[in-house]
Coordinates of C-alpha atoms and ligand atoms in Angstrom, one line a residue:
X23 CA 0.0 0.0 0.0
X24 CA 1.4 3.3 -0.7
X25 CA 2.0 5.4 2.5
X26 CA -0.9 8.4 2.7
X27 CA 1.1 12.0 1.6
X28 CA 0.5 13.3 4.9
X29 CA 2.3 10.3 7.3
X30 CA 6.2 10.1 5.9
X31 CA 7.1 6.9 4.4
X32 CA 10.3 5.7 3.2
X33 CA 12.4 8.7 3.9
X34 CA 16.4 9.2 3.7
X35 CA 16.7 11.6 6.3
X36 CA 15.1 9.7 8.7
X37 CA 17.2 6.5 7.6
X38 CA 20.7 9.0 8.1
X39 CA 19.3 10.2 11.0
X40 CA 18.7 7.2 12.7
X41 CA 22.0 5.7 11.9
X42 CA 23.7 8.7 13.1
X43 CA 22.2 8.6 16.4
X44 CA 22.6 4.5 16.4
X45 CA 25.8 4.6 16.0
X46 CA 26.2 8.1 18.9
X47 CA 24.3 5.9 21.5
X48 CA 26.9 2.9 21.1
X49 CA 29.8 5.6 22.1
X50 CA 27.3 7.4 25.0
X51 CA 29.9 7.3 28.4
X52 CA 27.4 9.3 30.3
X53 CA 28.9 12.8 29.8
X54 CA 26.7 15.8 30.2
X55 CA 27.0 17.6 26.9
X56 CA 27.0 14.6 24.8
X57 CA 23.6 13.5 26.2
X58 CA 22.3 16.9 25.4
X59 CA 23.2 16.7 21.9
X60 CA 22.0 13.1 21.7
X61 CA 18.5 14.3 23.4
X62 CA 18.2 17.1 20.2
X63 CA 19.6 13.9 17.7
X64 CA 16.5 12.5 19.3
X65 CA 14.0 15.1 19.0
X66 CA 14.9 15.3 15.2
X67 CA 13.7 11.4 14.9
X68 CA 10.8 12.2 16.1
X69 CA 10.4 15.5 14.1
X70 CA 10.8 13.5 11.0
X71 CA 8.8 10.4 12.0
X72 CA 5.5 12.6 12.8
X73 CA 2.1 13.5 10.7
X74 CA 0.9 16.7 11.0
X75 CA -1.7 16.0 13.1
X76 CA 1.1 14.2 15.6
X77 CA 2.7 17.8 15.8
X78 CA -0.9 18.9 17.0
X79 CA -1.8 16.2 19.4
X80 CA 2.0 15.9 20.9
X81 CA 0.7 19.5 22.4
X82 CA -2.1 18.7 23.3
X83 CA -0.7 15.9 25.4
X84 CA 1.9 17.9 26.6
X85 CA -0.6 20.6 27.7
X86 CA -2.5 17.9 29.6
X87 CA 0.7 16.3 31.3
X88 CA 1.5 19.9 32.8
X89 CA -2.0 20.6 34.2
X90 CA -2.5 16.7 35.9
X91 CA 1.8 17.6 36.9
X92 CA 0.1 21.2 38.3
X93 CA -3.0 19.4 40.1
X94 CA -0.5 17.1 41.8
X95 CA 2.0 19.6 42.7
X96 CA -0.3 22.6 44.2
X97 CA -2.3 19.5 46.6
X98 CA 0.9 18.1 47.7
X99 CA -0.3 14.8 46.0
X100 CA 3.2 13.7 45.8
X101 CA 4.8 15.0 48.5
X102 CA 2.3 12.1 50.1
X103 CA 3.6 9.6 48.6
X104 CA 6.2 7.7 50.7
X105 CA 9.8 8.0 49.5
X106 CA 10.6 4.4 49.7
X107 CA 7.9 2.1 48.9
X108 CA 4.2 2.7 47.2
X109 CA 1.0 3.8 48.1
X110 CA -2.6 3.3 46.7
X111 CA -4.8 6.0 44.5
X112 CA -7.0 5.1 47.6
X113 CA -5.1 6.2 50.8
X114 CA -3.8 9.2 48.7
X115 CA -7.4 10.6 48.1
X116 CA -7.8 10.7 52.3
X117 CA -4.3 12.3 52.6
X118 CA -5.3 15.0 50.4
X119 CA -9.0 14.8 50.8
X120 CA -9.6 14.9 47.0
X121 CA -11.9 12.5 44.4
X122 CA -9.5 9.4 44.1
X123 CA -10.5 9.0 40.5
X124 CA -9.0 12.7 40.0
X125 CA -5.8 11.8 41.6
X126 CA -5.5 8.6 40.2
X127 CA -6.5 9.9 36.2
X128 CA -3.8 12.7 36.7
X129 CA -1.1 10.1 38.2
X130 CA -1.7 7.9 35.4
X131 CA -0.9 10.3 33.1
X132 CA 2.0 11.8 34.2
X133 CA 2.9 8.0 34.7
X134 CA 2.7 7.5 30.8
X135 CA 5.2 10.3 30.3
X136 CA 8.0 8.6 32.3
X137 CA 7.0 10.6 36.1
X138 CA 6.5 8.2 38.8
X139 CA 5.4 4.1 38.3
X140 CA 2.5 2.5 38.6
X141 CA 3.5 -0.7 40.0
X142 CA 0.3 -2.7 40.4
X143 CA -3.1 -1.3 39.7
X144 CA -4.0 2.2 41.2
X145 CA -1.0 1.9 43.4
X146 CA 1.6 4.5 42.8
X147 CA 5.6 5.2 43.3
X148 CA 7.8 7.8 43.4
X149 CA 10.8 7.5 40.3
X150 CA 13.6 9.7 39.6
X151 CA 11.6 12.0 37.8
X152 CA 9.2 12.4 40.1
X153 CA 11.7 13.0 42.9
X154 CA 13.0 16.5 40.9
X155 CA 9.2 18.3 41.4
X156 CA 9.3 17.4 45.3
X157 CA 10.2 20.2 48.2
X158 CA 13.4 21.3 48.4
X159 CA 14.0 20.0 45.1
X160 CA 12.8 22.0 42.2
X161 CA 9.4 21.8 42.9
X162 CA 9.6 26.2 42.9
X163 CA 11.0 26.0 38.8
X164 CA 8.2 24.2 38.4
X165 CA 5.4 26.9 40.1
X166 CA 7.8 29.5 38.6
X167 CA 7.3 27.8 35.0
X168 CA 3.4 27.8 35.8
X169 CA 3.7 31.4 36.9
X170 CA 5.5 32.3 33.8
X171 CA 2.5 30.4 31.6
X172 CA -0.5 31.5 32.8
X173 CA 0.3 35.1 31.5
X174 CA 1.3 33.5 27.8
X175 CA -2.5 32.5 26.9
X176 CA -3.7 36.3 27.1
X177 CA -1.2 37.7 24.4
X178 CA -3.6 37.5 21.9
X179 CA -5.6 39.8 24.0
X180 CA -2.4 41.8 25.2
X181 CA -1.8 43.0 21.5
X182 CA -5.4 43.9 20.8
X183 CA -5.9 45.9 23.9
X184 CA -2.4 47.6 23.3
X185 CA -0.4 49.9 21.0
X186 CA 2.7 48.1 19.2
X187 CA 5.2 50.1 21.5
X188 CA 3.7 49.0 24.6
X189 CA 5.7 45.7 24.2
X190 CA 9.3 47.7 24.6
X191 CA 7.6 50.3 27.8
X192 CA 9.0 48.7 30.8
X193 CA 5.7 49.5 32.6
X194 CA 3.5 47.6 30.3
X195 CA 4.7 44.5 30.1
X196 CA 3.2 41.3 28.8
X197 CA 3.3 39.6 32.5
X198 CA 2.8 42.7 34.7
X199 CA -0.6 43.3 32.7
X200 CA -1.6 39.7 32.2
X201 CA -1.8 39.5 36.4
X202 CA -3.2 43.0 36.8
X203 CA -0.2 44.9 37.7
X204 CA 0.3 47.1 34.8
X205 CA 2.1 50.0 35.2
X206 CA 5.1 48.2 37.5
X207 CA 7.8 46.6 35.8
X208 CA 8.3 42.8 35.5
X209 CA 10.3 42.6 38.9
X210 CA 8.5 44.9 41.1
X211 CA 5.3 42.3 39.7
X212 CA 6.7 39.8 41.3
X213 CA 8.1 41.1 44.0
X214 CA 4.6 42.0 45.5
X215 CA 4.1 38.6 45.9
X216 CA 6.5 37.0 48.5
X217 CA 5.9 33.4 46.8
X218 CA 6.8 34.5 43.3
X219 CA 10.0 36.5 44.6
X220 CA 10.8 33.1 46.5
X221 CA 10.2 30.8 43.4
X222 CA 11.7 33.2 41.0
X223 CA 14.8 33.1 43.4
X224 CA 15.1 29.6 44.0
X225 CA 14.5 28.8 40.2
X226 CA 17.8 31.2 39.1
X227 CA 20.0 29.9 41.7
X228 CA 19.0 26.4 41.5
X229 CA 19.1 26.3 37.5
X230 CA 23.0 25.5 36.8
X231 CA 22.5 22.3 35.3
X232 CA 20.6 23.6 32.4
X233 CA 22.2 26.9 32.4
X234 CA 25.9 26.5 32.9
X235 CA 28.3 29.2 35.2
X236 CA 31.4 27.9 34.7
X237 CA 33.2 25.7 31.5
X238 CA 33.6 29.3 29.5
X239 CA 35.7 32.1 30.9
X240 CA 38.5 30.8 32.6
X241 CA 38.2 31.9 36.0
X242 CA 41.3 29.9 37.2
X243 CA 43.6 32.1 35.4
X244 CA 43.1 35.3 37.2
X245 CA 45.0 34.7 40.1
X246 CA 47.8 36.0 39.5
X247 CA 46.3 39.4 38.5
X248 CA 43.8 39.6 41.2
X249 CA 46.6 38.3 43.7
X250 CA 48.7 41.5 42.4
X251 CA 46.6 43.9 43.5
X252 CA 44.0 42.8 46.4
X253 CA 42.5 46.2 47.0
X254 CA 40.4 46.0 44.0
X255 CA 37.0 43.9 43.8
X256 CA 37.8 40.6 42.5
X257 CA 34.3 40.2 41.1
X258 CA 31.1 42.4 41.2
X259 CA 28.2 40.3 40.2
X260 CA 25.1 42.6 39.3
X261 CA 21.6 41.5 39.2
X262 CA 23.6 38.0 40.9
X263 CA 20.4 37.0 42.6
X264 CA 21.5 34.3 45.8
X265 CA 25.2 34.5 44.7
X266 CA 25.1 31.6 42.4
X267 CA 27.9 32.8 40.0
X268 CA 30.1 34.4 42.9
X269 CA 29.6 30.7 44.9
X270 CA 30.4 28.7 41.4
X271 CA 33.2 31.1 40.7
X272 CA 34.9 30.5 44.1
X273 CA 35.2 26.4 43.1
X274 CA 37.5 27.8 40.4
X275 CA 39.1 31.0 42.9
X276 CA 39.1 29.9 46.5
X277 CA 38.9 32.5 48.4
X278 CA 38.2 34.9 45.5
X279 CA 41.9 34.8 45.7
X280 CA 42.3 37.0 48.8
X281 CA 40.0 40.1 47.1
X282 CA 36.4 41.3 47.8
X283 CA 33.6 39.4 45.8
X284 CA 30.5 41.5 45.9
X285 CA 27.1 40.4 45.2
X286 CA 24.6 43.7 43.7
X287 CA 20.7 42.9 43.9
X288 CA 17.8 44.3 45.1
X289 CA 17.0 44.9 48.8
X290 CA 14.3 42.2 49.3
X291 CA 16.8 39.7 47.2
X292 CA 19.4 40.2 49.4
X293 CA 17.2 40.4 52.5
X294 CA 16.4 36.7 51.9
X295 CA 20.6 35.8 52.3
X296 CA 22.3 35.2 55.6
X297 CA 26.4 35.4 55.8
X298 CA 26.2 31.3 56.0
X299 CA 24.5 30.9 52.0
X300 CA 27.0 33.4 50.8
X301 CA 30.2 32.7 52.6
X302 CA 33.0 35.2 51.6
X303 CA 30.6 37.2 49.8
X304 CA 29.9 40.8 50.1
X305 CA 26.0 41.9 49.8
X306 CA 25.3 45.3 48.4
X307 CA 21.9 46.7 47.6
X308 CA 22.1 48.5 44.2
X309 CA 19.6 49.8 41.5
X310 CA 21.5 49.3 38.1
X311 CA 20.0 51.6 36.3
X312 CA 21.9 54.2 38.3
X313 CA 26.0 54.8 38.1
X314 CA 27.8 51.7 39.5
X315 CA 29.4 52.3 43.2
X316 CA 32.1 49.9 42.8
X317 CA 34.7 51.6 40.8
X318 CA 37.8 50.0 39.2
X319 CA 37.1 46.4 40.0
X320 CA 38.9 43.6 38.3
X321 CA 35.8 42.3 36.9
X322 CA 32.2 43.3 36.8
X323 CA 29.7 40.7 35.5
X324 CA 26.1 40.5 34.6
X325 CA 24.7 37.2 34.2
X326 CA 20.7 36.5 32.1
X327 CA 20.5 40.1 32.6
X328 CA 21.0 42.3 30.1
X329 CA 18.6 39.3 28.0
X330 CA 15.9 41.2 30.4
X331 CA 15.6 44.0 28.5
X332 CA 15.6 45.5 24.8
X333 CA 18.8 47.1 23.6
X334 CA 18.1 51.0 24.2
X335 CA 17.6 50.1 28.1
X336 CA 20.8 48.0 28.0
X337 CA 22.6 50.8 26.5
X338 CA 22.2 53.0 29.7
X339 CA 23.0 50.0 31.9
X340 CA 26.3 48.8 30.3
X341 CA 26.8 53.0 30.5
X342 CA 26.6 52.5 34.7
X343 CA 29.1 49.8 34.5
X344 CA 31.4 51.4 32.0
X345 CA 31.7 55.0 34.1
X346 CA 32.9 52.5 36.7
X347 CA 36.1 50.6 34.9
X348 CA 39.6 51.3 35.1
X349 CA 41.8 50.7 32.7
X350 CA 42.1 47.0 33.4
X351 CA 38.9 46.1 34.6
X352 CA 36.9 43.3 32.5
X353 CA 32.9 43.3 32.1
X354 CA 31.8 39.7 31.8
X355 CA 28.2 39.2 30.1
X356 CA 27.1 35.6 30.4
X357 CA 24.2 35.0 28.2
X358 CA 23.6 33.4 25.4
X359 CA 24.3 34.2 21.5
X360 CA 21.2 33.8 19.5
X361 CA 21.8 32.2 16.5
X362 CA 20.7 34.2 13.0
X363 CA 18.5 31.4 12.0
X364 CA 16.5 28.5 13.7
X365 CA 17.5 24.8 13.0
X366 CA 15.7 21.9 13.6
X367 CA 17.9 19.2 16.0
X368 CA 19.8 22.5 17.8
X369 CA 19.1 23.6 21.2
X370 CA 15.4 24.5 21.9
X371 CA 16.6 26.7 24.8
X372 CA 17.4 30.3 23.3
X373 CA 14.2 29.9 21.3
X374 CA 11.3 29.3 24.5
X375 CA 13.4 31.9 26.6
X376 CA 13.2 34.4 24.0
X377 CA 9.6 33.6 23.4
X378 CA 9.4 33.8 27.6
X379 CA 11.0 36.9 27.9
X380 CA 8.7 39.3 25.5
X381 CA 6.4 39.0 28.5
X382 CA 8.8 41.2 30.6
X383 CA 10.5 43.0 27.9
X384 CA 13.5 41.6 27.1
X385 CA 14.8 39.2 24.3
X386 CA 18.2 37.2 23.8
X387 CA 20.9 39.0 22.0
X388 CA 22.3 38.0 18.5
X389 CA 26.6 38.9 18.5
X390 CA 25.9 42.2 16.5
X391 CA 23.5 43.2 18.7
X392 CA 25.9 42.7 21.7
X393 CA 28.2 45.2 19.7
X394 CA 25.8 47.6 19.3
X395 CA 25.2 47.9 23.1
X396 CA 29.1 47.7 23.4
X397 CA 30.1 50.1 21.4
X398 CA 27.5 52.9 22.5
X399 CA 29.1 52.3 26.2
X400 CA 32.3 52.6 24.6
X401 CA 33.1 49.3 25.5
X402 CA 34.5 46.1 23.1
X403 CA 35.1 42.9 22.8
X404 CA 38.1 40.8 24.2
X405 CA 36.9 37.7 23.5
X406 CA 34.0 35.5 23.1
X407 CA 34.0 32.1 25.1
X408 CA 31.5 29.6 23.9
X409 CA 30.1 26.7 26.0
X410 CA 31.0 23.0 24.7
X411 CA 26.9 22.9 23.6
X412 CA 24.3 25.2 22.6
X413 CA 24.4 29.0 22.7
X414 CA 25.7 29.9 26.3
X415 CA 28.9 32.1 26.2
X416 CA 31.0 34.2 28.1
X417 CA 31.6 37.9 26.9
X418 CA 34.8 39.3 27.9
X419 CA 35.1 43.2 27.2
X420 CA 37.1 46.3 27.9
X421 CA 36.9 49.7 27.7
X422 CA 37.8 51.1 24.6
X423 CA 41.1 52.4 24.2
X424 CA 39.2 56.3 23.9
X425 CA 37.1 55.2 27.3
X426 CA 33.7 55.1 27.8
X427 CA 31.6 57.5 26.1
X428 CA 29.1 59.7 27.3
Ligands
LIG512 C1 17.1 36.8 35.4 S1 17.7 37.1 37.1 C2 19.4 36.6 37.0 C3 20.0 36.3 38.3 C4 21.5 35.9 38.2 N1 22.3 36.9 37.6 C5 21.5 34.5 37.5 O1 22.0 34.5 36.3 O2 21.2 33.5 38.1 C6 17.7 38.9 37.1 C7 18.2 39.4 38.4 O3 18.3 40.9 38.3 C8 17.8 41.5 39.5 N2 17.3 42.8 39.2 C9 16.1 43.2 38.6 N3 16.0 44.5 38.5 C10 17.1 45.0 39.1 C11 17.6 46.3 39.3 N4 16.9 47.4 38.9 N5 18.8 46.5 40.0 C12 19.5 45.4 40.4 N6 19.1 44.1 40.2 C13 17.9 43.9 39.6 C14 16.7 40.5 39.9 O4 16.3 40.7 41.3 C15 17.3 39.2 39.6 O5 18.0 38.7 40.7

């Protein structure tokens, strides 16, 4: 029978493909960026193997898994569920005191997409998978994420109730509208709420294994320039949330090699750190959109920040950091590089945070556009340092030889 036009048939991309990715798995020794790649290799299988209408339900499906994954997140379905061991659909619903047939339908389904095991019937256990939305595991990137989606299904209505230039007006965002807060920006949004701040918080400085701190500028090989001259800042880390850069960059400079490393935020950020989760870290509230404080330090670094915002905002903010360098001082931007065009099989990530971050003006950065905020700071490029996968980097500049402009 001849295959119908819409489902693909024999096909010599997917035949490649599949070999390719045969033959990858056979060498697979369990490192991390190899699996990564291997994960996309496998996404592109699927990509080619689909009918239209499998592109369709696949998100519907999705959409379902997350709301049965919200359901037993927000009635702490799973956190009832012993850690060793299984439990019944049954004795969950008296735990919780909800319908058992609504706690067992949404278990079963996130049981089909690989959370949690059904062992015997209506009797569930905890996996591996399960264990990463539990309490003190990354069960607040999960709230965050719901936080984050709620607002995405009233764009539609966002753009017909606004004018074009709304989107780039830090006091109209996307988010602060959708949750009836327009008129603040994006942070002071969710700042009002002490439970978005917290999962917001917890989400950036918990996120290093899917956005990586370290493996691109060479921290390591500063010592012997910060050890030359200790009176200078090692490291200001602005917009550094809970100090996870500062903490990773200390694995690499113990000590921050005898100098001050200083972590910038906002007050109620920082209110939320005591000396112990920072140790060897200096806090300092700061607003940076005014003129940096800490002048002439060895390095200054802003990490998923300057992604926040559109270029003419970055522009005055790379301005604050640039009135503040001496001579020898480095600016650090760790973001990522967007790409000029999409592929299928490459990393998914620049392309949903992009999407994401329209709701509180801001979008990733292409390398020209980097320039362009660069150069009006009167700033440039040292060099670019790329991470072994995907479009994370590390942006090493310097003042221009002329200085910073005005
Ligand atoms: C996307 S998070 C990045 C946090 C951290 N750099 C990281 O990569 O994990 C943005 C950070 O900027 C901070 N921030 C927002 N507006 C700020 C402002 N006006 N001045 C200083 N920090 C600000 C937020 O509180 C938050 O910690």
């Amino acid at each position: 029978m001849e295959p119908s036009p819409s489902l693909p048939g024999p096909n010599a991309e997917l035949i490649v493909a599949a070999s390719e990715f045969a033959a990858a798995v056979k060498d697979f020794n369990g490192d991390p960026v190899k699996q990564r790649q291997l994960l996309k290799e496998a996404d592109r299988l699927r990509i080619l193997l689909e009918t239209p209408m499998d592109v369709l339900t696949k998100q519907w499906e999705m959409s379902q898994c997350i709301a049965a994954m919200n359901l037993l997140v927000e009635l702490d379905v799973l956190e009832a569920i012993p850690k060793q061991g299984s439990i019944s659909s049954k004795d969950l619903a008296q735990i919780v005191k909800v319908d058992e047939s609504a706690i067992a339908r949404a278990l079963k389904l996130i049981v089909i997409f690989g959370i949690c095991v059904e062992p015997a019937p209506n009797v569930f256990a905890l996996n591996a998978n399960a264990s990463v939305f539990l309490k003190g595991a990354a069960r607040e990137f999960f709230q965050f994420m719901i936080d984050q989606t709620e607002p995405f299904y009233k764009l539609p209505e966002y753009f017909r109730t606004h004018k074009q230039e709304d989107l780039y007006d830090l006091n109209k965002s996307p988010y602060a509208w959708a949750v009836g807060m327009e008129g603040k920006s994006y942070y002071d949004a969710i700042s009002s709420d002490p439970r978005k701040l917290h999962n917001f918080d917890f989400t950036m400085a918990t996120s290093e294994p899917v956005t990586p701190i370290l493996g691109m500028f060479p921290w390591a090989s500063t010592k012997e320039q910060v050890e030359a001259d200790i009176s200078r800042p090692f490291v200001v880390d602005i917009g550094g949330g809970r100090g996870q850069l500062l903490k990773a960059i200390q694995r690499e400079a113990p000590n921050g090699f005898g100098a001050k490393m200083i972590l910038q935020d906002r007050p109620d950020v920082l209110a939320s750190l005591t000396a112990e989760d920072i140790p060897g870290i200096e806090k300092m509230s700061y607003d940076f959109f005014t003129p940096q404080p800490v002048k002439n330090a060895h390095f200054y670094v802003m990490r998923r920040i300057l992604h926040d915002f559109y270029i003419p905002v970055c522009k005055e903010m790379v301005k604050n950091i640039a009135s503040a360098m001496g001579p020898t001082s480095r600016f650090i931007i760790a973001d990522m590089i967007m790409p000029d065009k999409v592929e299928i099989g490459t990393e998914v990530t620049p392309y949903w945070l992009d999407f994401n971050l329209m709701m509180l003006n801001g979008t990733e950065k292409s390398k020209q556009q980097f320039e362009e905020i660069l150069d009006a700071a009167g700033l440039e490029i040292v060099t670019i340092y790329p991470f072994a996968f995907g479009c994370h980097a590390n942006i090493e500049c310097r003042l221009k030889s002329g200085g910073a402009s005005s």
